[in-house]
């Protein structure tokens, strides 16, 4: 055993002092004063801490180190057959019992393994941490064993000792005995403790509780040690003797149960009672020791359970009748010896009963192939149940892998069951067959299919049973059983499926999880298109909760490769198209940017290939969001800004304002600058970021408004610098719009007359009543006065009325009173009330607000009086295209002409056909219909002023589509359609037409184009232009598909590829070609294929050939370098060798550990460079070797005492650190030589291993 040497500072100082020359003891005493090796270097303790009662180690380490114990333990628990809850042997490993075990493992964290003994007892091996094992044991007992219950009475004052502190003792007791212990509440007068669990657990728990009570009992407690073999005589059969003793003496006697290996019997009670009980117990014990004898007989292990009987009743019965105790060896023992102990004249009778019980049952077996076992058992054990119901005492055991069935039970019953099973076996053998096929386990789940669809189909079709081994078995064998013909047919089909799958390939694609949803599509439409395109490829996306980027493709090799390239291209496009930017555009120009029917925005989207999102009409936001490729987004941004500039003569101006004033100009939450932007037509004012130190403020908008905003900004800045003053006043929020006036007219008058700036709260402000006035003191005072007068007037509420024809009332109150709400918002919260019967309408509010609202209502009534309704006839099949996407075209016409348009309900074709066939409806004959009369479903109703309705009807008729045909060569149709129809969709959106390409089987050159008349010419030109582009592309593809091959020795391929593919990538990029190197399994490993334009492919070939020619000129030379310098030449993390290789353009190969010649180094490169590199390496070797020799010389000088200091001379020659009884003094080995480079080598110097009393060296 090797030891660890530890030298503390104190021991070092003591030993060092001992080395100085002093006047003192002689040599003998000095030697005795030396420490022993074990004192200086105490060894680690060899064993774990000793058990209770043994002496603790005196090692110096004992106080510091604790023994290490495994945190995982394993215990085995046995559940006898009669105590098993689930006794259906046909469901072993499945059903409720298996579910319970799985639940226990999840709940406790322990691992359970079940096995069934021959006696049908259940053995459970539990592994895990101690706490988990004990919890699992408790669960096993409560859920897998039948439960019994018992009560034990102890004094009420002892209950708390059973419970323990915080219930810890009770929990420990329940875990230890695997029982449930219920202790009565303190207010319950009962002293009975209820215990539930297994029989063995009950005995243990009862014993432990009585023991606790006895220890706490203030009366006498006596412990008597009686040999375990005599306990049955003390308890008597069915505990009769001990019960009689307790009744006679009045003492409590606690005898440990047979399952507890204790000899101590505890007696508690009054002293006289205890003494009497002890005397009786000892008398019985002495009597049995004196008179009893024993005999040992051999009984087969399998028959022991018959001698024991259910719950040990047979043993109690023999003891009761004969007075003889029968001792059975434990179930985990291999011994077959049974001991009978008692009076000599009773032993014969007891022996007869033991043999009678043992031989009352017989064992037999039936030969049956193991694969037939489950057919004999039947589905859910039905076949076997028919036998066991008639012969319940016969135990039938099937052992997996064995060709026999074991029977056990009463002799006559066993013979009858044996004959029945033999008949079943012979019948099955005559009409059943089986075969086994070998299939790679990775294909098993594919053979099974989703939810077992494949394997179930084969089973039902061929009437066979197919057993596919579970994944954890990792077995290739699939077993097929059933009718001989069906077995052969199923075998053939399974082998064909497996062969087809062997040609499949699985490939993992790394795709960022954030893109998975986009690839799949909102309702799976995108991935459905991919799956339709590659129907033979299975595409599996990871669960979102896994946060995995791996998408798995599986299917035929070529299809998987195509699908992989397609999806990678799809992902690349998504990544490229994810750039986004925001463009501020004045709200009033959003409609112009959208264009008529969305034409402008669609054109920008299609031409720039971007996604453009505009804010909702009811939103205050002016930001337009553009998403797509960065360059395309910038192009779309420029086009949108250009439209705005053309419409409103937008300009941009920079104003210089000191940066220190920026915050005060912006105001709290941007209030001041927002008020300027709103007053000046919504110009955009951009201040530089805080702390940038930039004075320039940017203003963008219409020329006049920009100039106006500039003047206001400069005036406000001047005021801030000179004499800024502010005031606050309050007004109800519903007055604000009226105070501001239409287009800001009212507030502009106040500002112009006073020169003050008035700021109203925004929707984000908490205080919606606060109005702020800023400017000079005089201007603020005047503006405040005017505003207060206006507010006072608004507070003066009046009530007025007007007459409105009742037929128009519905217009005002329709849509939950939307018109009335709009009037209230616009005119200071004026309230309008419509009566139920009269035409008199009441208006209530501020005087000015009421007058303005009344005027607006009169205008609305005039429009309603002048309203007419006309009908516009357009065939129903055109209605959908006239409406446009989401009704956008109709909405535009409605807004432009201020009319109401109503489309008819769609005609039900089935109902129309029925009427036409029968010629009648509801039993009445229909009159003849004039063919020139328009159908009801074709009539569109338009309401509004006469002239507006007529203009709207003309606009509707202009939207009716027309169809033309364009001639396009059939072979170009698929390119016109584009990938997933993207090409044709782009043209349809760009030209606002519908393009119909004929089906491939028609082989037609005609493409139908349907749309508005003014769009068709442009669409025809665009389609023909696309045809010209495709023809040019075809010619270009033909030129670019030139292919040539070059033969290159495979050993040069890594050099052509370069580090991380740098060289081959450079050639590909420079010559615009595709270069393919052979794969590992290709036959022609020396062929490199180049594809591209002919002249570029030839140039790339020449570039590769030049690299090969240069490589062929290289040579390799071997040189000898002392292995001790290799590490220094290589350097830390290989930096040294990389520097030499880069400087001399050579390749260096050092020998691996264990090489035949450890000094051999290979240099590869051009001849002249190799020579230079070799010279450099030899120079380095010489330099490094000189350092090594010098270091060894210094070490030798130190060890020989050369150059000792004056202190060394003063104390004489040093003996070093000396100890007695060292390991090397006991054998032939000498102490390690510190000057030896072999015992203490320098870094980088390999040294052969050498045996030593210190143990093996570790380098």
PDB file of N, CA and C in Angstrom, residues 6 29 86 129 212 225 294 309 333 382 422 513 516 611 712 718 733 851-852 863 952 988 1147:
ATOM      1  N   UNK A   6       3.103  13.843   4.022  1.00  0.00           N
ATOM      2  CA  UNK A   6       2.728  15.240   4.285  1.00  0.00           C
ATOM      3  C   UNK A   6       3.723  15.822   5.287  1.00  0.00           C
ATOM      4  N   UNK A  29      21.438   8.248  21.076  1.00  0.00           N
ATOM      5  CA  UNK A  29      20.259   9.050  21.471  1.00  0.00           C
ATOM      6  C   UNK A  29      19.758   9.884  20.293  1.00  0.00           C
ATOM      7  N   UNK A  86     -51.877  -8.810  -6.088  1.00  0.00           N
ATOM      8  CA  UNK A  86     -52.155  -9.152  -7.483  1.00  0.00           C
ATOM      9  C   UNK A  86     -51.612 -10.554  -7.732  1.00  0.00           C
ATOM     10  N   UNK A 129     -30.869   5.727  -3.056  1.00  0.00           N
ATOM     11  CA  UNK A 129     -30.403   6.295  -1.793  1.00  0.00           C
ATOM     12  C   UNK A 129     -31.237   5.721  -0.649  1.00  0.00           C
ATOM     13  N   UNK A 212     -40.527   0.494  23.323  1.00  0.00           N
ATOM     14  CA  UNK A 212     -40.461   1.916  23.693  1.00  0.00           C
ATOM     15  C   UNK A 212     -41.229   2.142  24.983  1.00  0.00           C
ATOM     16  N   UNK A 225     -32.394 -12.987  28.474  1.00  0.00           N
ATOM     17  CA  UNK A 225     -31.873 -13.550  27.226  1.00  0.00           C
ATOM     18  C   UNK A 225     -32.146 -15.055  27.211  1.00  0.00           C
ATOM     19  N   UNK A 294     -33.620 -32.872  19.880  1.00  0.00           N
ATOM     20  CA  UNK A 294     -33.985 -32.472  18.525  1.00  0.00           C
ATOM     21  C   UNK A 294     -33.501 -33.522  17.534  1.00  0.00           C
ATOM     22  N   UNK A 309     -47.072 -23.709   5.815  1.00  0.00           N
ATOM     23  CA  UNK A 309     -48.501 -23.464   5.713  1.00  0.00           C
ATOM     24  C   UNK A 309     -48.812 -21.991   5.555  1.00  0.00           C
ATOM     25  N   UNK A 333     -31.849 -19.056   2.253  1.00  0.00           N
ATOM     26  CA  UNK A 333     -30.808 -20.054   2.506  1.00  0.00           C
ATOM     27  C   UNK A 333     -30.997 -21.249   1.574  1.00  0.00           C
ATOM     28  N   UNK A 382     -56.988 -16.603 -20.837  1.00  0.00           N
ATOM     29  CA  UNK A 382     -58.304 -17.248 -20.895  1.00  0.00           C
ATOM     30  C   UNK A 382     -58.199 -18.770 -20.912  1.00  0.00           C
ATOM     31  N   UNK A 422     -51.175 -31.498 -22.220  1.00  0.00           N
ATOM     32  CA  UNK A 422     -50.542 -32.283 -23.286  1.00  0.00           C
ATOM     33  C   UNK A 422     -51.417 -32.317 -24.537  1.00  0.00           C
ATOM     34  N   UNK A 513     -34.633  27.422 -34.353  1.00  0.00           N
ATOM     35  CA  UNK A 513     -35.993  27.092 -33.933  1.00  0.00           C
ATOM     36  C   UNK A 513     -36.977  28.230 -34.221  1.00  0.00           C
ATOM     37  N   UNK A 516     -38.881  27.705 -37.395  1.00  0.00           N
ATOM     38  CA  UNK A 516     -39.694  26.509 -37.612  1.00  0.00           C
ATOM     39  C   UNK A 516     -41.150  26.868 -37.905  1.00  0.00           C
ATOM     40  N   UNK A 611     -42.310  43.147 -47.668  1.00  0.00           N
ATOM     41  CA  UNK A 611     -43.593  43.165 -46.976  1.00  0.00           C
ATOM     42  C   UNK A 611     -43.744  44.544 -46.346  1.00  0.00           C
ATOM     43  N   UNK A 712     -41.323  78.652 -35.238  1.00  0.00           N
ATOM     44  CA  UNK A 712     -41.841  78.395 -33.883  1.00  0.00           C
ATOM     45  C   UNK A 712     -40.756  77.818 -32.976  1.00  0.00           C
ATOM     46  N   UNK A 718     -35.716  80.982 -28.228  1.00  0.00           N
ATOM     47  CA  UNK A 718     -35.339  82.330 -27.769  1.00  0.00           C
ATOM     48  C   UNK A 718     -36.035  82.653 -26.454  1.00  0.00           C
ATOM     49  N   UNK A 733     -62.180  67.336 -20.729  1.00  0.00           N
ATOM     50  CA  UNK A 733     -61.590  66.770 -21.963  1.00  0.00           C
ATOM     51  C   UNK A 733     -62.501  66.895 -23.177  1.00  0.00           C
ATOM     52  N   UNK A 851     -74.934  75.090 -31.307  1.00  0.00           N
ATOM     53  CA  UNK A 851     -75.172  75.733 -32.606  1.00  0.00           C
ATOM     54  C   UNK A 851     -74.425  74.998 -33.720  1.00  0.00           C
ATOM     55  N   UNK A 852     -73.160  74.656 -33.473  1.00  0.00           N
ATOM     56  CA  UNK A 852     -72.365  73.974 -34.501  1.00  0.00           C
ATOM     57  C   UNK A 852     -72.926  72.584 -34.787  1.00  0.00           C
ATOM     58  N   UNK A 863     -78.810  65.903 -47.058  1.00  0.00           N
ATOM     59  CA  UNK A 863     -78.259  64.818 -47.878  1.00  0.00           C
ATOM     60  C   UNK A 863     -79.199  63.613 -47.896  1.00  0.00           C
ATOM     61  N   UNK A 952     -70.932  56.237 -59.286  1.00  0.00           N
ATOM     62  CA  UNK A 952     -70.523  54.991 -58.646  1.00  0.00           C
ATOM     63  C   UNK A 952     -70.855  53.790 -59.524  1.00  0.00           C
ATOM     64  N   UNK A 988     -49.572  38.288 -61.345  1.00  0.00           N
ATOM     65  CA  UNK A 988     -50.983  38.577 -61.089  1.00  0.00           C
ATOM     66  C   UNK A 988     -51.139  39.773 -60.161  1.00  0.00           C
ATOM     67  N   UNK A1147       6.170  20.868 -43.771  1.00  0.00           N
ATOM     68  CA  UNK A1147       5.301  20.102 -42.881  1.00  0.00           C
ATOM     69  C   UNK A1147       6.182  19.250 -41.979  1.00  0.00           C
TER      70      UNK A1147
END
